[in-house]
mmCIF file of C-alpha atoms and ligand atoms in Angstrom:
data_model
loop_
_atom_site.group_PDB
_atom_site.id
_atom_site.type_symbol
_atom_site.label_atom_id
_atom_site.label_comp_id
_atom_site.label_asym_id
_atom_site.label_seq_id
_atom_site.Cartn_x
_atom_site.Cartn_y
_atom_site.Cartn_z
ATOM 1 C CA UNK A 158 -20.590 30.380 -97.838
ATOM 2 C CA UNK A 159 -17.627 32.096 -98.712
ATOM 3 C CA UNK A 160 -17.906 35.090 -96.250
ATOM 4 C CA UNK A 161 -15.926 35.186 -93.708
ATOM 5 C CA UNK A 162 -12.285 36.320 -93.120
ATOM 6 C CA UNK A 163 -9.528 33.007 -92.573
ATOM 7 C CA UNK A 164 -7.206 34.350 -90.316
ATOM 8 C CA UNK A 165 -3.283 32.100 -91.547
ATOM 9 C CA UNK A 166 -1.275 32.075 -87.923
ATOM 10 C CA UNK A 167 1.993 30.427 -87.152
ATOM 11 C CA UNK A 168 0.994 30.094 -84.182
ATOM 12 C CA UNK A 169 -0.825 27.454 -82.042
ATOM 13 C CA UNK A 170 -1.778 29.144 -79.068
ATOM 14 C CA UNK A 171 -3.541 31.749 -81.484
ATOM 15 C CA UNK A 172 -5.136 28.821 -82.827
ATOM 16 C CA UNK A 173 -6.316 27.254 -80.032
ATOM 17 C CA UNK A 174 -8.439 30.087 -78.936
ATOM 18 C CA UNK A 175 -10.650 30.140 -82.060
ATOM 19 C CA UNK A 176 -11.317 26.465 -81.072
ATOM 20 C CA UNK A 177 -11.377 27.570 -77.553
ATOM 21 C CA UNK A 178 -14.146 30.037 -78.354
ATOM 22 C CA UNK A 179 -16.315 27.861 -80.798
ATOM 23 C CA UNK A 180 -14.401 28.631 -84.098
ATOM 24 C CA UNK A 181 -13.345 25.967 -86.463
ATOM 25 C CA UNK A 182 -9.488 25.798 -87.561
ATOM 26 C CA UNK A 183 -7.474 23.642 -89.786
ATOM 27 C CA UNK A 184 -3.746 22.735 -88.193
ATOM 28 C CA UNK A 185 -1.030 20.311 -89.623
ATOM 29 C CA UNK A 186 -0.870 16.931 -88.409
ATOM 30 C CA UNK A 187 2.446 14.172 -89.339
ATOM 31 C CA UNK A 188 -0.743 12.426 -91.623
ATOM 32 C CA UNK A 189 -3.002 15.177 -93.241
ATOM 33 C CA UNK A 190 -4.215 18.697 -92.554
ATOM 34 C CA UNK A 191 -7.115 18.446 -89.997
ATOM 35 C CA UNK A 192 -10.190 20.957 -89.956
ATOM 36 C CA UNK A 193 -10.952 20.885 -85.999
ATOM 37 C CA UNK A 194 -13.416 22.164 -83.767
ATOM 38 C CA UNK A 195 -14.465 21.489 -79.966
ATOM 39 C CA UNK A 196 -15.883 17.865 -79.776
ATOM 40 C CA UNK A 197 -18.237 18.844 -76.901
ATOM 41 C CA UNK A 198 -19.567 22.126 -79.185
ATOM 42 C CA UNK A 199 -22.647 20.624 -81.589
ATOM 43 C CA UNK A 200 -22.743 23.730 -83.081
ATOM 44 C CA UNK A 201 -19.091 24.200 -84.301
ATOM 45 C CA UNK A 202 -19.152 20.626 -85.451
ATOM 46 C CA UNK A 203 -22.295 21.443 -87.995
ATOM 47 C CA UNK A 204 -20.018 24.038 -88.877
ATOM 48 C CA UNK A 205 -17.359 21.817 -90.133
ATOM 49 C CA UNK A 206 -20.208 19.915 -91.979
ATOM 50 C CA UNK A 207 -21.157 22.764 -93.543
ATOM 51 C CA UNK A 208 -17.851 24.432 -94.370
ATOM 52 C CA UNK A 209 -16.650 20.747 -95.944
ATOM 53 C CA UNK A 210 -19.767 20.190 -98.068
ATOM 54 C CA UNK A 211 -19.345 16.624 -95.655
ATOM 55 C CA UNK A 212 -22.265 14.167 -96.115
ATOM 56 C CA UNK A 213 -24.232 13.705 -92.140
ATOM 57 C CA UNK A 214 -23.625 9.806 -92.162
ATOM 58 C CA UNK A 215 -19.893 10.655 -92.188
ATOM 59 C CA UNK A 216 -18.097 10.356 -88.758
ATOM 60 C CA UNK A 217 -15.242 12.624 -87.263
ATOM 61 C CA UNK A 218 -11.879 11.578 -85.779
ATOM 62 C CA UNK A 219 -11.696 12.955 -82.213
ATOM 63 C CA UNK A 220 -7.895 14.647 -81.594
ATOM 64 C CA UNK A 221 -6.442 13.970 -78.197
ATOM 65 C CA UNK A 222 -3.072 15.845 -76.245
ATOM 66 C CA UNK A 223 -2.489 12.966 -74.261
ATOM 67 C CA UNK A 224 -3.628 8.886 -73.751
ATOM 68 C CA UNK A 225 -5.732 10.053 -70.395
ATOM 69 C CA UNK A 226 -8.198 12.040 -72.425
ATOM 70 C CA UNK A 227 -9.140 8.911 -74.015
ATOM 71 C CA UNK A 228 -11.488 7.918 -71.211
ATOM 72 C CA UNK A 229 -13.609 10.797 -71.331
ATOM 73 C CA UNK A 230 -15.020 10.122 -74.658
ATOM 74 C CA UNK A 231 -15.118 6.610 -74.957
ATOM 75 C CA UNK A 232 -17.141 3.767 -72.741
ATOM 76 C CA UNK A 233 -14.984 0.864 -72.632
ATOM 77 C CA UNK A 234 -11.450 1.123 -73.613
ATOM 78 C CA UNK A 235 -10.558 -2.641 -74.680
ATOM 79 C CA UNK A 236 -7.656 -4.339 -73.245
ATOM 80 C CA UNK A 237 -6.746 -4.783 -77.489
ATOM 81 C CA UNK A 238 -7.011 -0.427 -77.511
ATOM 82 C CA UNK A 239 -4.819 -0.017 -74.505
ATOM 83 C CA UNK A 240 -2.218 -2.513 -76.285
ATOM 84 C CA UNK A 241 -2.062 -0.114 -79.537
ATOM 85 C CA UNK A 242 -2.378 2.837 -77.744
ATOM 86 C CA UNK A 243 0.825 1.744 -75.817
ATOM 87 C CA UNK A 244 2.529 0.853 -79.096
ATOM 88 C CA UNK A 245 1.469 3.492 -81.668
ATOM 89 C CA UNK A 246 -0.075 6.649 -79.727
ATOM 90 C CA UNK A 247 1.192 9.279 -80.717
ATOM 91 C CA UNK A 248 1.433 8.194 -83.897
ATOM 92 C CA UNK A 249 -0.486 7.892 -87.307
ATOM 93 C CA UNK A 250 -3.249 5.294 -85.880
ATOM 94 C CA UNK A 251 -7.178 5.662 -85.286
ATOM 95 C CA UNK A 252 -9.244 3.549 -83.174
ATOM 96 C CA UNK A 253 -12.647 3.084 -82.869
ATOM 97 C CA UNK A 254 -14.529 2.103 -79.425
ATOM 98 C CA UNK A 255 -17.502 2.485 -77.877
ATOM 99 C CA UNK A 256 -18.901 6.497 -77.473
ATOM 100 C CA UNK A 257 -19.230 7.687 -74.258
ATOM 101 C CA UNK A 258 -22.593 9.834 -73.707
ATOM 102 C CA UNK A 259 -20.494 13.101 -73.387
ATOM 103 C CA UNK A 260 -19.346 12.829 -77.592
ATOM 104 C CA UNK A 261 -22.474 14.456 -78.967
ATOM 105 C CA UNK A 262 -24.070 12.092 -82.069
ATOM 106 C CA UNK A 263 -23.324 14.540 -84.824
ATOM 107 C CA UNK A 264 -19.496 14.137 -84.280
ATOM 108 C CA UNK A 265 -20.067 10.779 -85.149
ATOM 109 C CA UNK A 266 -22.700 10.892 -87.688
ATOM 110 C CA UNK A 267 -25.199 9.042 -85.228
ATOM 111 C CA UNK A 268 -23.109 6.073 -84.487
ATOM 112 C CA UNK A 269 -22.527 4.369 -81.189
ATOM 113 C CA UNK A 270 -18.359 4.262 -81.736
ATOM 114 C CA UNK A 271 -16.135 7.110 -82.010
ATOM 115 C CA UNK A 272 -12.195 7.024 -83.392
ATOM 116 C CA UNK A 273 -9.797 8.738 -81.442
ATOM 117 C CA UNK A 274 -6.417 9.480 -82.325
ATOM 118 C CA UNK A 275 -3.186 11.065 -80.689
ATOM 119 C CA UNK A 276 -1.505 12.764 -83.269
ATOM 120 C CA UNK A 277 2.544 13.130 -82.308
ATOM 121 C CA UNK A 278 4.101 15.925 -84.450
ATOM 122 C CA UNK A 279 5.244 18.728 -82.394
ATOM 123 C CA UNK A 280 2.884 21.246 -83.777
ATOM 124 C CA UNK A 281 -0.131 19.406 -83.636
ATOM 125 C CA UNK A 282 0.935 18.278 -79.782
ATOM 126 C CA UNK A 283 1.547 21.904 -78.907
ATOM 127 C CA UNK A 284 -2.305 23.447 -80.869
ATOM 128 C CA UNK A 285 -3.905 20.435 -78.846
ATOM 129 C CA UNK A 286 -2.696 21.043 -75.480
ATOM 130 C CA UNK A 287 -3.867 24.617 -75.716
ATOM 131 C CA UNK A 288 -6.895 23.370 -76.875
ATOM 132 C CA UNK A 289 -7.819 22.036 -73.465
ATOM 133 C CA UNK A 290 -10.669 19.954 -75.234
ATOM 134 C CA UNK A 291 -10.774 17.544 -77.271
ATOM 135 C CA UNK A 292 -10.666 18.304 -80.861
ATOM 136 C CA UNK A 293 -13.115 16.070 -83.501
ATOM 137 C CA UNK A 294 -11.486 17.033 -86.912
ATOM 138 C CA UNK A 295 -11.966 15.400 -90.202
ATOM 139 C CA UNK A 296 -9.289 15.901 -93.156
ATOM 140 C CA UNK A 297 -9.426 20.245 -94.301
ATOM 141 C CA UNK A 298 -10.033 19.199 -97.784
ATOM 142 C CA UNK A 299 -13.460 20.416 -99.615
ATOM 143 C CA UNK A 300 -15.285 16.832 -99.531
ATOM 144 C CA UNK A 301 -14.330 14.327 -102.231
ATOM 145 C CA UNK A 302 -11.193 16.253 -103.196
ATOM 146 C CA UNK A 303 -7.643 15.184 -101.879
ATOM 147 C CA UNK A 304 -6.735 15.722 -98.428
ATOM 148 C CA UNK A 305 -4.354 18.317 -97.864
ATOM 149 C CA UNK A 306 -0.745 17.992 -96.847
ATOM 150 C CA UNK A 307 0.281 21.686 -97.254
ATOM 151 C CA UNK A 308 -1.565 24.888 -95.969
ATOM 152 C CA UNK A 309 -1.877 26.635 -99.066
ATOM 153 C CA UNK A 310 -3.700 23.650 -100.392
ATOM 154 C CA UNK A 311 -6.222 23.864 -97.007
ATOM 155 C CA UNK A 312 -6.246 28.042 -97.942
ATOM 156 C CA UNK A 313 -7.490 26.345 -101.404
ATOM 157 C CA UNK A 314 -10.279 24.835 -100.702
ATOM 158 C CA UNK A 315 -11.543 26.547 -97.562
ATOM 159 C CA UNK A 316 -10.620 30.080 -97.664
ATOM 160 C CA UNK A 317 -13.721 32.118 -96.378
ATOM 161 C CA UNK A 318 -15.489 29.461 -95.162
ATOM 162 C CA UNK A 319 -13.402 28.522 -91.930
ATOM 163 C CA UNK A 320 -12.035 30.624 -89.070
ATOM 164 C CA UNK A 321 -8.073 30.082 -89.689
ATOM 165 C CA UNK A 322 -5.471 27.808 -90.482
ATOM 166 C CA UNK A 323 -2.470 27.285 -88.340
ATOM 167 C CA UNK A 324 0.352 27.579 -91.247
ATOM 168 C CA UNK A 325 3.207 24.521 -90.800
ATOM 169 C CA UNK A 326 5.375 22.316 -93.113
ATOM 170 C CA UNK A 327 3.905 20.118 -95.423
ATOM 171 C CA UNK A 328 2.634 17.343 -94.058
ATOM 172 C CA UNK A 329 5.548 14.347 -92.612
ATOM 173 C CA UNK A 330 3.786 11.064 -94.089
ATOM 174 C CA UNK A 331 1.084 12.450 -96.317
ATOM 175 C CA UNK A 332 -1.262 9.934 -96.440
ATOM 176 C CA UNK A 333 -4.564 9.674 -93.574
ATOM 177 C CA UNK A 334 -4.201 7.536 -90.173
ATOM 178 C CA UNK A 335 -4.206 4.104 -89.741
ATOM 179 C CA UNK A 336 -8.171 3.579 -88.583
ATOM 180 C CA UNK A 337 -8.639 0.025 -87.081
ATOM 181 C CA UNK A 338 -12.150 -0.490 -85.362
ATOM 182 C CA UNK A 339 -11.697 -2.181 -81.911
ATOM 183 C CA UNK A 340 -15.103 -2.424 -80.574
ATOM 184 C CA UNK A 341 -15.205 -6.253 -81.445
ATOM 185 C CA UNK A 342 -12.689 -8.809 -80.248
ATOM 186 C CA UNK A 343 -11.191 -9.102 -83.295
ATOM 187 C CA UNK A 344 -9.566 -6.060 -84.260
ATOM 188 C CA UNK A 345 -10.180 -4.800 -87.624
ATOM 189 C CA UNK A 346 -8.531 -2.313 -90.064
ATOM 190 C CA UNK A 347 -10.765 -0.124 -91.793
ATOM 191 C CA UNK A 348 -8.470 2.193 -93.620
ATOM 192 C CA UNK A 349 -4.801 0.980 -94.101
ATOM 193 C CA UNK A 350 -2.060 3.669 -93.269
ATOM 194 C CA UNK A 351 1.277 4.344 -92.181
ATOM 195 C CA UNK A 352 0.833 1.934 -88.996
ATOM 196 C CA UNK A 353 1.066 -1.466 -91.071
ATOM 197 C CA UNK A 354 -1.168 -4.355 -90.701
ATOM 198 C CA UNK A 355 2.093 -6.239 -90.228
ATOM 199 C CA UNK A 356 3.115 -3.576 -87.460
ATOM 200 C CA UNK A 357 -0.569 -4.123 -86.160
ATOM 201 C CA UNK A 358 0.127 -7.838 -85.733
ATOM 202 C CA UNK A 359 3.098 -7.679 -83.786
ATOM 203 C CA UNK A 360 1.217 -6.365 -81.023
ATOM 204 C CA UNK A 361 -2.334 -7.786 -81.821
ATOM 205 C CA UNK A 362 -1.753 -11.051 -83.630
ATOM 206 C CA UNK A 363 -5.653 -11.963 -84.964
ATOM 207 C CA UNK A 364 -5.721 -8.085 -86.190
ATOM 208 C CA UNK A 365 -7.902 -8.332 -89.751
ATOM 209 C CA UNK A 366 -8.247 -6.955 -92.629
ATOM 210 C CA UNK A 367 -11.600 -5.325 -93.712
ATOM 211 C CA UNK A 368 -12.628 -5.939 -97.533
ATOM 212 C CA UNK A 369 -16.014 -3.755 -98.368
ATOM 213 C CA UNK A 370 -16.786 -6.526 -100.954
ATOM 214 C CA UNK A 371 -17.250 -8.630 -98.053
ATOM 215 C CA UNK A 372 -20.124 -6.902 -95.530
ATOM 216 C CA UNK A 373 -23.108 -5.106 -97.825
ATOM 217 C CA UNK A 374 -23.419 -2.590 -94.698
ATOM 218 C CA UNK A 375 -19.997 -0.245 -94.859
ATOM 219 C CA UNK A 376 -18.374 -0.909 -91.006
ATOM 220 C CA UNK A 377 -16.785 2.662 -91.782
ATOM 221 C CA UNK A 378 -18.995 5.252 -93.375
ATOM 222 C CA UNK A 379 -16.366 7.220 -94.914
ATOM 223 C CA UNK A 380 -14.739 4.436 -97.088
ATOM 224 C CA UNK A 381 -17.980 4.212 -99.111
ATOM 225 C CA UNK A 382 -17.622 7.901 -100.330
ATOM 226 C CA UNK A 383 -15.722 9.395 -102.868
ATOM 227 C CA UNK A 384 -12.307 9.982 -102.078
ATOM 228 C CA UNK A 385 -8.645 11.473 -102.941
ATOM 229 C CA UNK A 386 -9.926 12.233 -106.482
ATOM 230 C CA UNK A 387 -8.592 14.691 -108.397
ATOM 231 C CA UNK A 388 -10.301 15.980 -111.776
ATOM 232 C CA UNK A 389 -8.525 14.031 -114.141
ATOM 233 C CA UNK A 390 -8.277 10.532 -114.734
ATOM 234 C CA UNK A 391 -6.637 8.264 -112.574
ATOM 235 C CA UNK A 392 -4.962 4.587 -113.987
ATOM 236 C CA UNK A 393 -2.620 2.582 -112.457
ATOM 237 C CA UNK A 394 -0.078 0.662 -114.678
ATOM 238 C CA UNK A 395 2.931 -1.533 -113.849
ATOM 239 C CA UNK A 396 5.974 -0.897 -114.407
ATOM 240 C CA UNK A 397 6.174 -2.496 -118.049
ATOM 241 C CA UNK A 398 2.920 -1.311 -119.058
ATOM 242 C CA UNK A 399 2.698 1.079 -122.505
ATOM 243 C CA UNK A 400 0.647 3.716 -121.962
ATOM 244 C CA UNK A 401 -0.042 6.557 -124.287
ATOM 245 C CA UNK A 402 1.554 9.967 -123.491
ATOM 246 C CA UNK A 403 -0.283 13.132 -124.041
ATOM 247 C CA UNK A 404 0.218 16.589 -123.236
ATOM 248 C CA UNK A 405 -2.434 16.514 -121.234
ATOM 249 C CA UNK A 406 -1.433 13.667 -119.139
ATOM 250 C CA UNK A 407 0.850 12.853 -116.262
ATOM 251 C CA UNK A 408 2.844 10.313 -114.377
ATOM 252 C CA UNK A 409 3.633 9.855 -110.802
ATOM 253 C CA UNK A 410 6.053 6.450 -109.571
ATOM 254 C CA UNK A 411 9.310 5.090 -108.629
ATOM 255 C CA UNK A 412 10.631 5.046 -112.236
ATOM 256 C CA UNK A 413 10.760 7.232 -114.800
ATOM 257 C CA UNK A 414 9.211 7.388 -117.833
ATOM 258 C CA UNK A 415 9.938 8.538 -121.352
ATOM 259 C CA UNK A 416 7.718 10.687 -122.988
ATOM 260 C CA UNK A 417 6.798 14.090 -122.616
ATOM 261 C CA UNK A 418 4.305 14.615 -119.609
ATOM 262 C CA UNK A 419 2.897 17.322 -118.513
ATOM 263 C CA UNK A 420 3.855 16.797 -115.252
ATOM 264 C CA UNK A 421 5.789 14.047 -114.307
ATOM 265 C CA UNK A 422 6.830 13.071 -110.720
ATOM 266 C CA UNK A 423 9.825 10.092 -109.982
ATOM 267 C CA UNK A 424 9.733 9.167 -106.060
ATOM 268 C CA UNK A 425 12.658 7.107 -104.430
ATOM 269 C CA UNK A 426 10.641 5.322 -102.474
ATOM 270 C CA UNK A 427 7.324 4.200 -101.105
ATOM 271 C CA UNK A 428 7.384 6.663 -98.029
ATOM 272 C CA UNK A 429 7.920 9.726 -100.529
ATOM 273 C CA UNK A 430 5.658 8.701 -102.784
ATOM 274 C CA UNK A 431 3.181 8.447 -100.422
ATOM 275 C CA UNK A 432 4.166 11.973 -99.240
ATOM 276 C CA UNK A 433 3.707 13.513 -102.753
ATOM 277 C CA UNK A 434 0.805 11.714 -104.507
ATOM 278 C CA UNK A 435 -1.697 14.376 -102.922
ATOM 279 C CA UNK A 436 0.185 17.490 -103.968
ATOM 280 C CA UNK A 437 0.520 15.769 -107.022
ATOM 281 C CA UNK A 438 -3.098 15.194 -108.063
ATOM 282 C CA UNK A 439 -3.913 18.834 -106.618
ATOM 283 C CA UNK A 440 -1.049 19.938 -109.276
ATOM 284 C CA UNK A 441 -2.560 17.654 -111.807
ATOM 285 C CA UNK A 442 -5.615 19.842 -111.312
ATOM 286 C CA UNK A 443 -4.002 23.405 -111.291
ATOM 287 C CA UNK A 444 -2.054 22.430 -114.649
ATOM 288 C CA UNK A 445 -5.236 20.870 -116.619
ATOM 289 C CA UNK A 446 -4.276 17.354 -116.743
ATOM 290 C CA UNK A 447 -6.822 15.495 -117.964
ATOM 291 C CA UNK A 448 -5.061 11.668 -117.187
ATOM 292 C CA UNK A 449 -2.868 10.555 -114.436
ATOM 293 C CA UNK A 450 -1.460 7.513 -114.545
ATOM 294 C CA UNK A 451 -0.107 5.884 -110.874
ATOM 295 C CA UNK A 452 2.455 3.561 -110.722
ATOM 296 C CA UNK A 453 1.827 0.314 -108.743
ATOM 297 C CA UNK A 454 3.865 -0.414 -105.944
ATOM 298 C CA UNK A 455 3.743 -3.634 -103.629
ATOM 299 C CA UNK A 456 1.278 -3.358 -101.143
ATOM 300 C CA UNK A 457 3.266 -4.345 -98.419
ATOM 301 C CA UNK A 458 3.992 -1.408 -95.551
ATOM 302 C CA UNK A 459 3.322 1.674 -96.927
ATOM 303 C CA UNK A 460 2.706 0.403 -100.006
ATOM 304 C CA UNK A 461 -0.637 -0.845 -98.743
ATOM 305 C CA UNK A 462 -2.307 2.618 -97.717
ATOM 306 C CA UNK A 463 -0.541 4.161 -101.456
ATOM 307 C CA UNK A 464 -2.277 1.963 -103.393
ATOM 308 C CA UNK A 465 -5.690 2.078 -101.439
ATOM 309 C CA UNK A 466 -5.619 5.512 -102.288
ATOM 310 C CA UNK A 467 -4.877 5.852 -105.727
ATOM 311 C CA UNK A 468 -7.348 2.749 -106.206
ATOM 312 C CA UNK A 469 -10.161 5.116 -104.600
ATOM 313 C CA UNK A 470 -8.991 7.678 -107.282
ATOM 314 C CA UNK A 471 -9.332 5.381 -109.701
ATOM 315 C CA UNK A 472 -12.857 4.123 -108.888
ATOM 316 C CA UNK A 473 -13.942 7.654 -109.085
HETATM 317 O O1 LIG B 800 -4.915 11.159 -90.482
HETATM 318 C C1 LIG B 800 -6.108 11.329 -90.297
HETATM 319 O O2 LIG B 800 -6.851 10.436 -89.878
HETATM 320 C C2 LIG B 800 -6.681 12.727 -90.583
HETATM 321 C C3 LIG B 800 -6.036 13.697 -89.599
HETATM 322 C C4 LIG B 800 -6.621 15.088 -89.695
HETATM 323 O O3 LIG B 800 -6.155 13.189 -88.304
HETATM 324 N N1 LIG B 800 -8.096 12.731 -90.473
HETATM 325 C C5 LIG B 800 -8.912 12.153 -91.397
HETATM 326 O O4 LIG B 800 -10.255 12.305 -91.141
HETATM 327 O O5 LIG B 800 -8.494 11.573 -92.380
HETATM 328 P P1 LIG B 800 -11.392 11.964 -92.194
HETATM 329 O O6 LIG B 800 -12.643 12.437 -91.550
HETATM 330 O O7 LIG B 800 -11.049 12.555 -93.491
HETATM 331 O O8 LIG B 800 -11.423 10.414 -92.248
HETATM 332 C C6 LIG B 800 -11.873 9.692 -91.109
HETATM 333 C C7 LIG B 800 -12.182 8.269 -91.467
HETATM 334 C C8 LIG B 800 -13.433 8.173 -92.316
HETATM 335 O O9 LIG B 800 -13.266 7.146 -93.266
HETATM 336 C C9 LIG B 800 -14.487 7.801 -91.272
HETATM 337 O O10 LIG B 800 -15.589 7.117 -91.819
HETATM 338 C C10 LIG B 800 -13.684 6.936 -90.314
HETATM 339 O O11 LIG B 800 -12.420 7.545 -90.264
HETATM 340 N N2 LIG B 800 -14.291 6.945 -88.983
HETATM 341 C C11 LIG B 800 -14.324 7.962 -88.087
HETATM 342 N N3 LIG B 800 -15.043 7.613 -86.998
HETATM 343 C C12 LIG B 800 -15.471 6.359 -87.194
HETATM 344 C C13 LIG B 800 -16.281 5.440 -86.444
HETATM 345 N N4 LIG B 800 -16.798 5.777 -85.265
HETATM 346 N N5 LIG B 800 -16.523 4.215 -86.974
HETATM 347 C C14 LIG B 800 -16.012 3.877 -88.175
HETATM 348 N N6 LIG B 800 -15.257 4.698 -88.937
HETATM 349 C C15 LIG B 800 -14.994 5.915 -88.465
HETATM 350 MG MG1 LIG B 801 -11.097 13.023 -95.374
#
């Protein structure tokens, strides 16, 4: 499907009007790269389906400018919602409620929720507003590889097959939202991100913690597909673990390693190694590694969402 021109623009009101005019676009977020079209237009929505390679049953994050837009596209915004929204929006957080009639079904593969998010880095703020929808946008990644966090790694995987990218910085956190399903009382967290559980808690107390092992019918569609992956082999070890170094394998952590990697990536903490394990694996790929091994980290903060990620890798 690789036949059409991607148009790379700095800027967002140039952006905008492909959206504006039923065009999809990918634009920089503080989480990921998002690949956005107009939530109301079924049509551009298949597109980003298509362009993806994104299985049906596989819902879309709607992107919203400011907390008012929320009531359009959602039923009945839960006095639990309005609490996070106050704390977290904008911010790295997703939540699920009820879809209002006007959020057409493929958006969200059929379901009767929708997540909406309010995304708070300047760029994405400023694209949005000129939007003047709102905009349903899944990670710009080719489906089952890693999201992006730069725009040459969007330009990657989607050149010719999507109307343009609006070029930014590499991604602030660099792992996806915080998605935390609030359409029952108790509110649950389906994917763990840079919002903490813990951070959850202070402002909804009984906020859980969804295990897949648990329910045989996946609450969130998208956590039972591949993910993150990239070609190689993915392995977490500890610290103290031996593993065996080859020249065709590579380490990402907090300490280093002796031994003569291919690549080899030493973070100073969580935050930044969240921020570079997705460029990593995509230049894991580029230089033929064949086996990446992961360091484990406590899962405590953003420690949590890390190692949910590189576990998905893993289970590829
Ligand atoms: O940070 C992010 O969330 C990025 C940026 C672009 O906003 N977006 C993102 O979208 O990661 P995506 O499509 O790659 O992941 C969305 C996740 C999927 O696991 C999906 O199943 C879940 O959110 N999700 C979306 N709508 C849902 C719904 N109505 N019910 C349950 N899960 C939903
Ligand atoms: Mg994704």
């Amino acid at each position: 499907m690789a036949d059409r021109k991607t148009i790379i623009t700095d800027s967002p009101s140039e952006a905008a009007e492909f959206i504006r005019t039923g065009g999809i676009v990918a634009f920089p977020t503080e989480t990921v790269y998002g690949l956005g079209a107009n939530v109301f237009d079924a049509d551009a929505i298949a597109r980003i389906f298509e362009a993806k390679g994104r299985p049906a049953d596989n819902p879309l994050i709607v992107h919203i400018a400011q907390i008012t837009a929320v009531e359009e596209l959602v039923d009945d915004v839960t006095e639990t919602a309005r609490r996070f929204m106050q704390a977290f929006f904008p911010g790295p957080l997703t939540l699920v409620l009820k879809r209002s009639e006007k959020v057409p079904l493929i958006a969200t593969a059929g379901l009767d929720s929708v997540g909406v998010r309010m995304p708070g880095s300047k760029i994405a703020v400023e694209f949005l507003r000129e939007c003047s929808v709102p905009v349903a946008a899944p990670s710009a990644n080719l489906s089952g590889r890693p999201s992006p966090t730069t725009w040459d790694a969007v330009l990657n995987d989607l050149d010719g097959r999507i109307d343009a990218i609006l070029r930014g910085e590499m991604t602030e956190i660099g792992l996806e939202s915080t998605v935390v399903d609030c359409t029952s009382d108790v509110p649950l967290v389906l994917r763990p991100g840079a919002v903490s559980i813990d951070q959850l808690r202070e402002v909804v107390p009984e906020t859980a913690l969804f295990f897949e092992s648990q329910i045989t019918k996946a609450r969130s569609p998208g956590m039972k597909h591949k993910h993150y992956a990239p070609a190689a082999t993915v392995k977490m070890v500890y610290r103290d673990d031996e593993i065996s170094v080859g020249e065709n394998s590579a380490f990402i952590g907090l300490h280093r390693r002796d031994g003569n990697f291919r690549l080899q990536k030493n973070c100073q903490s969580t935050e930044e190694y969240a921020h570079e394990l997705f460029a990593f694996f995509r230049d894991c790929d580029y230089a033929g590694v064949r086996m990446v091994y992961c360091e484990r980290v406590d899962e405590t903060g953003m420690g949590a969402a890390l190692m949910d990620r590189i576990r998905r890798a893993e289970a590829r």
